[in-house]
mmCIF file of C-alpha atoms in Angstrom:
data_model
loop_
_atom_site.group_PDB
_atom_site.id
_atom_site.type_symbol
_atom_site.label_atom_id
_atom_site.label_comp_id
_atom_site.label_asym_id
_atom_site.label_seq_id
_atom_site.Cartn_x
_atom_site.Cartn_y
_atom_site.Cartn_z
ATOM 1 C CA MET A 1 -20.262 75.424 31.011
ATOM 2 C CA GLU A 2 -22.351 71.802 29.346
ATOM 3 C CA GLN A 3 -22.041 68.878 31.915
ATOM 4 C CA SER A 4 -20.017 66.934 29.429
ATOM 5 C CA ASP A 5 -16.646 69.524 30.162
ATOM 6 C CA ALA A 6 -16.018 68.271 33.955
ATOM 7 C CA LEU A 7 -12.818 66.832 33.835
ATOM 8 C CA ILE A 8 -11.511 64.720 36.561
ATOM 9 C CA ALA A 9 -7.260 64.746 36.021
ATOM 10 C CA VAL A 10 -5.642 61.997 37.482
ATOM 11 C CA ASP A 11 -1.819 62.044 38.795
ATOM 12 C CA ILE A 12 -1.155 58.001 39.663
ATOM 13 C CA GLY A 13 1.834 57.747 41.567
ATOM 14 C CA ASN A 14 3.860 54.889 43.116
ATOM 15 C CA SER A 15 2.001 55.768 46.448
ATOM 16 C CA PHE A 16 -0.873 57.612 45.882
ATOM 17 C CA MET A 17 -3.901 58.413 43.546
ATOM 18 C CA LYS A 18 -4.648 62.759 43.151
ATOM 19 C CA PHE A 19 -7.678 63.083 41.840
ATOM 20 C CA GLY A 20 -8.423 67.161 40.320
ATOM 21 C CA PHE A 21 -12.184 68.254 39.832
ATOM 22 C CA TYR A 22 -12.238 70.905 37.661
ATOM 23 C CA GLU A 23 -15.051 72.589 36.139
ATOM 24 C CA SER A 24 -15.692 76.464 36.978
ATOM 25 C CA GLY A 25 -12.098 77.573 35.429
ATOM 26 C CA LEU A 26 -11.440 75.101 33.442
ATOM 27 C CA MET A 27 -11.735 76.738 29.832
ATOM 28 C CA LYS A 28 -11.331 80.592 30.960
ATOM 29 C CA ASP A 29 -8.215 80.000 33.559
ATOM 30 C CA PRO A 30 -4.740 80.356 32.209
ATOM 31 C CA PHE A 31 -3.378 78.195 34.285
ATOM 32 C CA PRO A 32 -6.286 76.391 36.156
ATOM 33 C CA LEU A 33 -6.517 75.241 39.250
ATOM 34 C CA PRO A 34 -8.749 72.632 40.651
ATOM 35 C CA ASP A 35 -12.165 73.552 42.334
ATOM 36 C CA SER A 36 -11.214 70.020 44.858
ATOM 37 C CA ILE A 37 -8.904 67.030 45.327
ATOM 38 C CA CYS A 38 -9.021 64.298 46.455
ATOM 39 C CA VAL A 39 -5.633 61.841 47.393
ATOM 40 C CA GLU A 40 -6.715 57.698 47.577
ATOM 41 C CA ALA A 41 -3.829 55.224 48.474
ATOM 42 C CA THR A 42 -6.369 52.032 48.346
ATOM 43 C CA SER A 43 -7.155 50.188 45.247
ATOM 44 C CA SER A 44 -10.681 50.265 47.007
ATOM 45 C CA PHE A 45 -11.543 53.555 45.841
ATOM 46 C CA SER A 46 -14.128 54.012 48.772
ATOM 47 C CA ASP A 47 -12.473 58.054 49.220
ATOM 48 C CA LEU A 48 -12.972 58.770 45.440
ATOM 49 C CA PHE A 49 -16.527 57.577 45.461
ATOM 50 C CA ASP A 50 -17.487 59.656 48.561
ATOM 51 C CA TRP A 51 -15.482 62.269 47.169
ATOM 52 C CA LEU A 52 -17.482 62.466 43.842
ATOM 53 C CA ASP A 53 -20.661 62.008 45.546
ATOM 54 C CA LYS A 54 -19.706 65.495 47.283
ATOM 55 C CA GLN A 55 -19.012 67.170 43.965
ATOM 56 C CA GLY A 56 -22.485 66.524 42.987
ATOM 57 C CA VAL A 57 -20.870 64.924 39.723
ATOM 58 C CA ARG A 58 -22.009 60.980 40.316
ATOM 59 C CA PHE A 59 -24.183 61.052 37.828
ATOM 60 C CA LEU A 60 -22.381 63.441 35.188
ATOM 61 C CA HIS A 61 -20.210 62.521 31.990
ATOM 62 C CA LEU A 62 -16.939 62.749 32.477
ATOM 63 C CA HIS A 63 -14.082 63.587 31.096
ATOM 64 C CA TRP A 64 -11.577 61.563 32.769
ATOM 65 C CA MET A 65 -7.582 62.055 31.541
ATOM 66 C CA ILE A 66 -4.842 59.945 33.180
ATOM 67 C CA ALA A 67 -0.780 60.357 34.090
ATOM 68 C CA SER A 68 0.339 57.079 35.608
ATOM 69 C CA VAL A 69 3.526 56.014 36.523
ATOM 70 C CA ASN A 70 2.010 52.716 37.647
ATOM 71 C CA ALA A 71 0.917 50.209 35.582
ATOM 72 C CA LYS A 72 -0.700 48.280 38.193
ATOM 73 C CA ARG A 73 -2.959 51.400 39.894
ATOM 74 C CA THR A 74 -3.790 52.328 36.194
ATOM 75 C CA ALA A 75 -5.591 48.752 35.875
ATOM 76 C CA SER A 76 -7.022 49.245 39.284
ATOM 77 C CA LEU A 77 -8.544 52.552 38.171
ATOM 78 C CA GLN A 78 -9.833 51.534 34.734
ATOM 79 C CA ASN A 79 -11.743 48.663 35.963
ATOM 80 C CA TRP A 80 -13.300 50.148 38.770
ATOM 81 C CA LEU A 81 -14.287 53.044 36.043
ATOM 82 C CA LYS A 82 -16.163 50.517 34.201
ATOM 83 C CA ARG A 83 -17.794 48.863 37.068
ATOM 84 C CA ASN A 84 -18.289 52.394 38.324
ATOM 85 C CA ARG A 85 -18.992 55.227 35.363
ATOM 86 C CA SER A 86 -19.177 53.168 32.488
ATOM 87 C CA ARG A 87 -20.379 56.447 30.682
ATOM 88 C CA ASP A 88 -17.450 58.470 31.001
ATOM 89 C CA GLN A 89 -14.310 59.330 28.366
ATOM 90 C CA VAL A 90 -11.395 57.919 29.992
ATOM 91 C CA GLN A 91 -8.060 59.042 28.771
ATOM 92 C CA VAL A 92 -4.461 57.602 29.129
ATOM 93 C CA LEU A 93 -1.699 59.893 28.528
ATOM 94 C CA ALA A 94 0.796 58.840 26.331
ATOM 95 C CA LEU A 95 4.285 60.940 25.796
ATOM 96 C CA ALA A 96 3.181 61.617 21.929
ATOM 97 C CA ASP A 97 0.278 63.086 24.016
ATOM 98 C CA ILE A 98 2.340 65.901 25.655
ATOM 99 C CA PRO A 99 3.482 68.972 23.167
ATOM 100 C CA LEU A 100 7.190 69.099 24.630
ATOM 101 C CA LYS A 101 10.529 68.975 23.081
ATOM 102 C CA ILE A 102 12.166 65.675 24.532
ATOM 103 C CA ARG A 103 15.832 64.898 24.415
ATOM 104 C CA TYR A 104 16.521 61.942 26.813
ATOM 105 C CA ASP A 105 18.130 58.480 25.347
ATOM 106 C CA TYR A 106 15.609 56.407 25.475
ATOM 107 C CA PRO A 107 12.166 58.615 25.644
ATOM 108 C CA GLU A 108 10.285 55.401 26.449
ATOM 109 C CA LYS A 109 11.463 55.136 29.988
ATOM 110 C CA LEU A 110 11.011 58.873 30.946
ATOM 111 C CA GLY A 111 8.316 59.169 33.402
ATOM 112 C CA LEU A 112 5.047 60.840 32.143
ATOM 113 C CA ASP A 113 4.646 62.693 35.507
ATOM 114 C CA ARG A 114 7.868 64.375 34.667
ATOM 115 C CA ALA A 115 6.709 65.450 30.968
ATOM 116 C CA VAL A 116 3.515 66.426 32.368
ATOM 117 C CA ALA A 117 5.295 68.855 34.920
ATOM 118 C CA ALA A 118 7.864 69.958 32.830
ATOM 119 C CA TYR A 119 5.343 70.790 30.533
ATOM 120 C CA ALA A 120 2.863 72.260 32.745
ATOM 121 C CA ALA A 121 5.608 75.047 33.950
ATOM 122 C CA LYS A 122 6.361 76.444 30.372
ATOM 123 C CA GLU A 123 3.151 76.468 30.641
ATOM 124 C CA GLN A 124 2.302 78.272 34.128
ATOM 125 C CA LEU A 125 5.667 80.272 33.555
ATOM 126 C CA ASP A 126 4.556 81.670 30.340
ATOM 127 C CA TYR A 127 8.586 81.140 30.299
ATOM 128 C CA SER A 128 10.651 81.272 26.632
ATOM 129 C CA GLY A 129 13.611 80.543 28.458
ATOM 130 C CA PRO A 130 15.004 77.436 30.665
ATOM 131 C CA ILE A 131 13.367 76.714 34.179
ATOM 132 C CA LEU A 132 14.387 73.974 36.762
ATOM 133 C CA VAL A 133 11.020 72.157 37.277
ATOM 134 C CA VAL A 134 11.143 70.279 40.793
ATOM 135 C CA ASP A 135 8.519 67.097 41.696
ATOM 136 C CA ILE A 136 8.803 65.840 45.394
ATOM 137 C CA GLY A 137 6.984 62.989 45.679
ATOM 138 C CA THR A 138 7.353 59.276 46.417
ATOM 139 C CA ALA A 139 10.771 60.605 43.765
ATOM 140 C CA THR A 140 11.656 64.013 43.604
ATOM 141 C CA THR A 141 12.691 64.847 40.468
ATOM 142 C CA ILE A 142 14.519 67.899 39.415
ATOM 143 C CA ASP A 143 14.355 68.432 35.450
ATOM 144 C CA LEU A 144 16.420 71.474 33.285
ATOM 145 C CA ILE A 145 14.281 72.836 30.017
ATOM 146 C CA ASP A 146 16.708 74.645 28.088
ATOM 147 C CA GLU A 147 16.611 77.401 26.109
ATOM 148 C CA GLU A 148 14.769 76.188 23.963
ATOM 149 C CA GLY A 149 12.201 74.893 25.546
ATOM 150 C CA THR A 150 14.005 71.248 25.025
ATOM 151 C CA PHE A 151 13.135 68.832 28.002
ATOM 152 C CA VAL A 152 16.255 67.980 28.603
ATOM 153 C CA GLY A 153 16.876 65.256 31.753
ATOM 154 C CA GLY A 154 17.690 65.856 35.228
ATOM 155 C CA ALA A 155 17.885 64.152 38.168
ATOM 156 C CA ILE A 156 16.263 61.459 40.793
ATOM 157 C CA LEU A 157 16.725 60.832 44.376
ATOM 158 C CA PRO A 158 14.949 59.661 46.989
ATOM 159 C CA GLY A 159 11.491 61.433 48.065
ATOM 160 C CA PRO A 160 11.172 62.381 51.494
ATOM 161 C CA GLN A 161 8.775 59.433 52.740
ATOM 162 C CA ILE A 162 11.938 56.687 50.719
ATOM 163 C CA ALA A 163 14.213 58.372 53.276
ATOM 164 C CA ALA A 164 12.598 58.399 56.019
ATOM 165 C CA GLN A 165 11.491 54.932 55.737
ATOM 166 C CA VAL A 166 15.301 53.270 55.048
ATOM 167 C CA LEU A 167 16.139 55.206 57.896
ATOM 168 C CA PHE A 168 13.793 53.865 60.031
ATOM 169 C CA GLU A 169 13.948 49.902 58.753
ATOM 170 C CA LYS A 170 18.097 49.927 58.341
ATOM 171 C CA THR A 171 18.556 51.516 61.577
ATOM 172 C CA ALA A 172 18.385 50.189 65.653
ATOM 173 C CA GLN A 173 16.792 53.222 67.109
ATOM 174 C CA LEU A 174 15.986 55.612 64.558
ATOM 175 C CA PRO A 175 11.907 56.368 64.974
ATOM 176 C CA HIS A 176 9.883 56.550 61.818
ATOM 177 C CA ALA A 177 9.294 60.490 60.709
ATOM 178 C CA GLY A 178 8.532 62.448 57.581
ATOM 179 C CA TRP A 179 6.373 63.884 55.637
ATOM 180 C CA ASN A 180 2.683 62.750 55.458
ATOM 181 C CA PRO A 181 1.122 63.574 51.728
ATOM 182 C CA ILE A 182 -2.471 63.661 52.217
ATOM 183 C CA SER A 183 -1.966 65.383 55.587
ATOM 184 C CA ALA A 184 0.274 67.909 53.284
ATOM 185 C CA SER A 185 -2.197 68.256 50.496
ATOM 186 C CA GLN A 186 -4.955 69.184 52.887
ATOM 187 C CA ASP A 187 -2.117 71.696 55.377
ATOM 188 C CA PRO A 188 -0.284 73.926 52.572
ATOM 189 C CA GLY A 189 2.818 74.807 55.767
ATOM 190 C CA ASP A 190 3.339 76.334 58.616
ATOM 191 C CA ALA A 191 6.745 78.184 58.811
ATOM 192 C CA GLU A 192 6.999 77.404 62.610
ATOM 193 C CA ARG A 193 6.663 73.462 61.991
ATOM 194 C CA ILE A 194 9.786 73.911 59.963
ATOM 195 C CA ALA A 195 12.702 71.975 62.162
ATOM 196 C CA HIS A 196 15.706 73.806 61.586
ATOM 197 C CA TYR A 197 19.209 72.898 62.228
ATOM 198 C CA PRO A 198 20.814 72.034 64.975
ATOM 199 C CA ALA A 199 16.868 69.719 65.590
ATOM 200 C CA SER A 200 16.852 69.792 69.734
ATOM 201 C CA ASN A 201 15.115 65.684 68.707
ATOM 202 C CA THR A 202 15.617 63.164 66.533
ATOM 203 C CA GLU A 203 12.142 63.156 64.979
ATOM 204 C CA MET A 204 13.657 66.828 64.169
ATOM 205 C CA GLY A 205 16.161 65.476 63.437
ATOM 206 C CA ILE A 206 15.040 63.426 60.422
ATOM 207 C CA GLU A 207 12.713 65.815 58.834
ATOM 208 C CA SER A 208 15.835 68.896 59.157
ATOM 209 C CA GLY A 209 18.067 66.066 57.527
ATOM 210 C CA ILE A 210 15.934 64.966 55.154
ATOM 211 C CA ARG A 211 14.478 68.829 53.506
ATOM 212 C CA SER A 212 17.898 69.897 53.433
ATOM 213 C CA SER A 213 18.676 67.182 51.505
ATOM 214 C CA MET A 214 16.491 68.378 49.235
ATOM 215 C CA ILE A 215 17.230 71.659 49.493
ATOM 216 C CA GLY A 216 20.741 71.084 48.640
ATOM 217 C CA SER A 217 20.381 69.289 46.108
ATOM 218 C CA ILE A 218 17.969 71.476 44.035
ATOM 219 C CA TYR A 219 21.066 74.333 44.967
ATOM 220 C CA SER A 220 23.377 72.169 43.755
ATOM 221 C CA PHE A 221 21.436 70.822 40.530
ATOM 222 C CA TYR A 222 21.060 74.568 39.881
ATOM 223 C CA LEU A 223 24.078 75.716 40.066
ATOM 224 C CA ASP A 224 25.390 72.387 37.743
ATOM 225 C CA SER A 225 22.286 73.831 34.800
ATOM 226 C CA MET A 226 23.639 76.658 34.998
ATOM 227 C CA ILE A 227 27.057 75.544 34.222
ATOM 228 C CA TYR A 228 25.374 73.612 31.500
ATOM 229 C CA LEU A 229 23.607 75.826 29.606
ATOM 230 C CA LYS A 230 26.498 78.522 29.982
ATOM 231 C CA ARG A 231 24.590 81.413 32.380
ATOM 232 C CA ASP A 232 26.026 83.781 34.528
ATOM 233 C CA ALA A 233 24.397 86.144 37.148
ATOM 234 C CA ARG A 234 23.287 88.505 34.884
ATOM 235 C CA SER A 235 21.330 85.713 33.381
ATOM 236 C CA LEU A 236 19.614 83.708 36.296
ATOM 237 C CA PHE A 237 16.764 81.318 34.962
ATOM 238 C CA PRO A 238 13.398 80.222 36.963
ATOM 239 C CA ILE A 239 12.987 77.515 39.639
ATOM 240 C CA LEU A 240 9.264 75.808 39.931
ATOM 241 C CA ILE A 241 8.557 73.736 42.852
ATOM 242 C CA ALA A 242 5.430 71.199 42.977
ATOM 243 C CA GLU A 243 4.372 71.498 46.346
ATOM 244 C CA ARG A 244 1.633 72.299 48.663
ATOM 245 C CA GLY A 245 3.155 75.915 50.032
ATOM 246 C CA ASN A 246 5.990 78.063 49.731
ATOM 247 C CA ASN A 247 7.206 77.384 53.706
ATOM 248 C CA LEU A 248 8.299 74.067 53.425
ATOM 249 C CA ILE A 249 10.996 73.968 50.675
ATOM 250 C CA GLU A 250 11.071 77.127 48.568
ATOM 251 C CA LYS A 251 11.434 79.457 51.732
ATOM 252 C CA PRO A 252 14.373 78.045 53.139
ATOM 253 C CA LEU A 253 15.875 77.644 49.896
ATOM 254 C CA ARG A 254 15.268 81.522 48.899
ATOM 255 C CA GLU A 255 17.389 81.512 52.184
ATOM 256 C CA LEU A 256 20.302 79.290 51.049
ATOM 257 C CA PHE A 257 20.254 80.995 47.389
ATOM 258 C CA GLU A 258 20.670 84.643 49.369
ATOM 259 C CA LYS A 259 23.574 82.975 51.972
ATOM 260 C CA GLY A 260 24.793 82.313 48.406
ATOM 261 C CA LYS A 261 25.082 85.661 46.677
ATOM 262 C CA SER A 262 28.953 85.283 46.417
ATOM 263 C CA ILE A 263 28.850 82.590 44.464
ATOM 264 C CA PHE A 264 26.983 83.887 41.584
ATOM 265 C CA GLN A 265 28.774 87.276 41.959
ATOM 266 C CA GLY A 266 25.508 89.193 41.966
ATOM 267 C CA ASN A 267 23.056 90.881 43.724
ATOM 268 C CA SER A 268 19.878 88.343 42.623
ATOM 269 C CA ILE A 269 18.820 85.337 43.102
ATOM 270 C CA PRO A 270 16.725 82.834 40.817
ATOM 271 C CA PRO A 271 12.728 83.417 40.745
ATOM 272 C CA ILE A 272 11.466 80.538 42.932
ATOM 273 C CA SER A 273 7.912 80.133 42.946
ATOM 274 C CA THR A 274 5.479 76.992 44.169
ATOM 275 C CA SER A 275 2.238 75.593 41.594
ATOM 276 C CA PRO A 276 0.429 73.201 44.574
ATOM 277 C CA TYR A 277 -0.932 71.084 41.799
ATOM 278 C CA LEU A 278 1.332 71.064 38.804
ATOM 279 C CA ILE A 279 1.013 67.945 37.382
ATOM 280 C CA LEU A 280 -3.158 68.090 37.541
ATOM 281 C CA SER A 281 -3.099 71.328 35.931
ATOM 282 C CA GLY A 282 -0.636 70.286 33.574
ATOM 283 C CA LEU A 283 -3.442 67.551 32.905
ATOM 284 C CA ALA A 284 -6.111 70.323 32.261
ATOM 285 C CA LEU A 285 -4.673 72.164 30.069
ATOM 286 C CA LEU A 286 -4.168 69.192 27.993
ATOM 287 C CA HIS A 287 -7.248 68.476 27.832
ATOM 288 C CA ARG A 288 -8.335 72.035 26.901
ATOM 289 C CA LYS A 289 -6.133 71.844 23.903
ATOM 290 C CA SER A 290 -7.965 68.568 22.690
ATOM 291 C CA PHE A 291 -10.880 70.689 22.477
#
């Protein structure tokens, strides 16, 4: 692979920026995963600079593919790139760049992260029917792709950090608890650490409550999607969750569907899978299609 083919995929959220370095499998893997990732929380980009150095690409000509929901953070990164990597090729993605059919009241207000996640989910699962796509970040989004492969919208609810922060700020005695996305990006999760109900202390109670609220929301919106699509237990469709491991959300969600089999009046549950770098890999696929 030529040096200029290396890609940095960038997912800019409201709390963190995630960077994925793609080189080894960018052009050959059906669904490329990053060779390395970096999570940056500040606009100084010191972690990014050190990370690029470790990849051995500080002096290479790179492509940057950016999907952003935060204009201020995007401008900061663009300025940093102009100062430090002026020869690199930089593309800030627009909704029109994503080959995805969208049925949405105000498409210009649709977050690019949701559109890229939906596109990536279709590509990863290689499935022509409906898909429920779940992305857990500052906000948790639960979006539906219908039988025709069209993004038809979904739901937005507070992510685990926001939920924990609100509990801490709006109550007198509850401690600050919740998930740390930086550690989560480095640790796929351990089933033994999952706080179960009834939790025996306040911190675990908050964690259990936040997790259960997300699991219950996914379950509820899946049922709503079944009704919306007029499907029954013989035509269950997949759920794809953007999370680092399959224990925090996927495992308890499977257990909930197992408990609820009687509701579906069937013997199976929906196919549930996880994708650790859904948006980053979606950006890598979009970059590959442009060459």
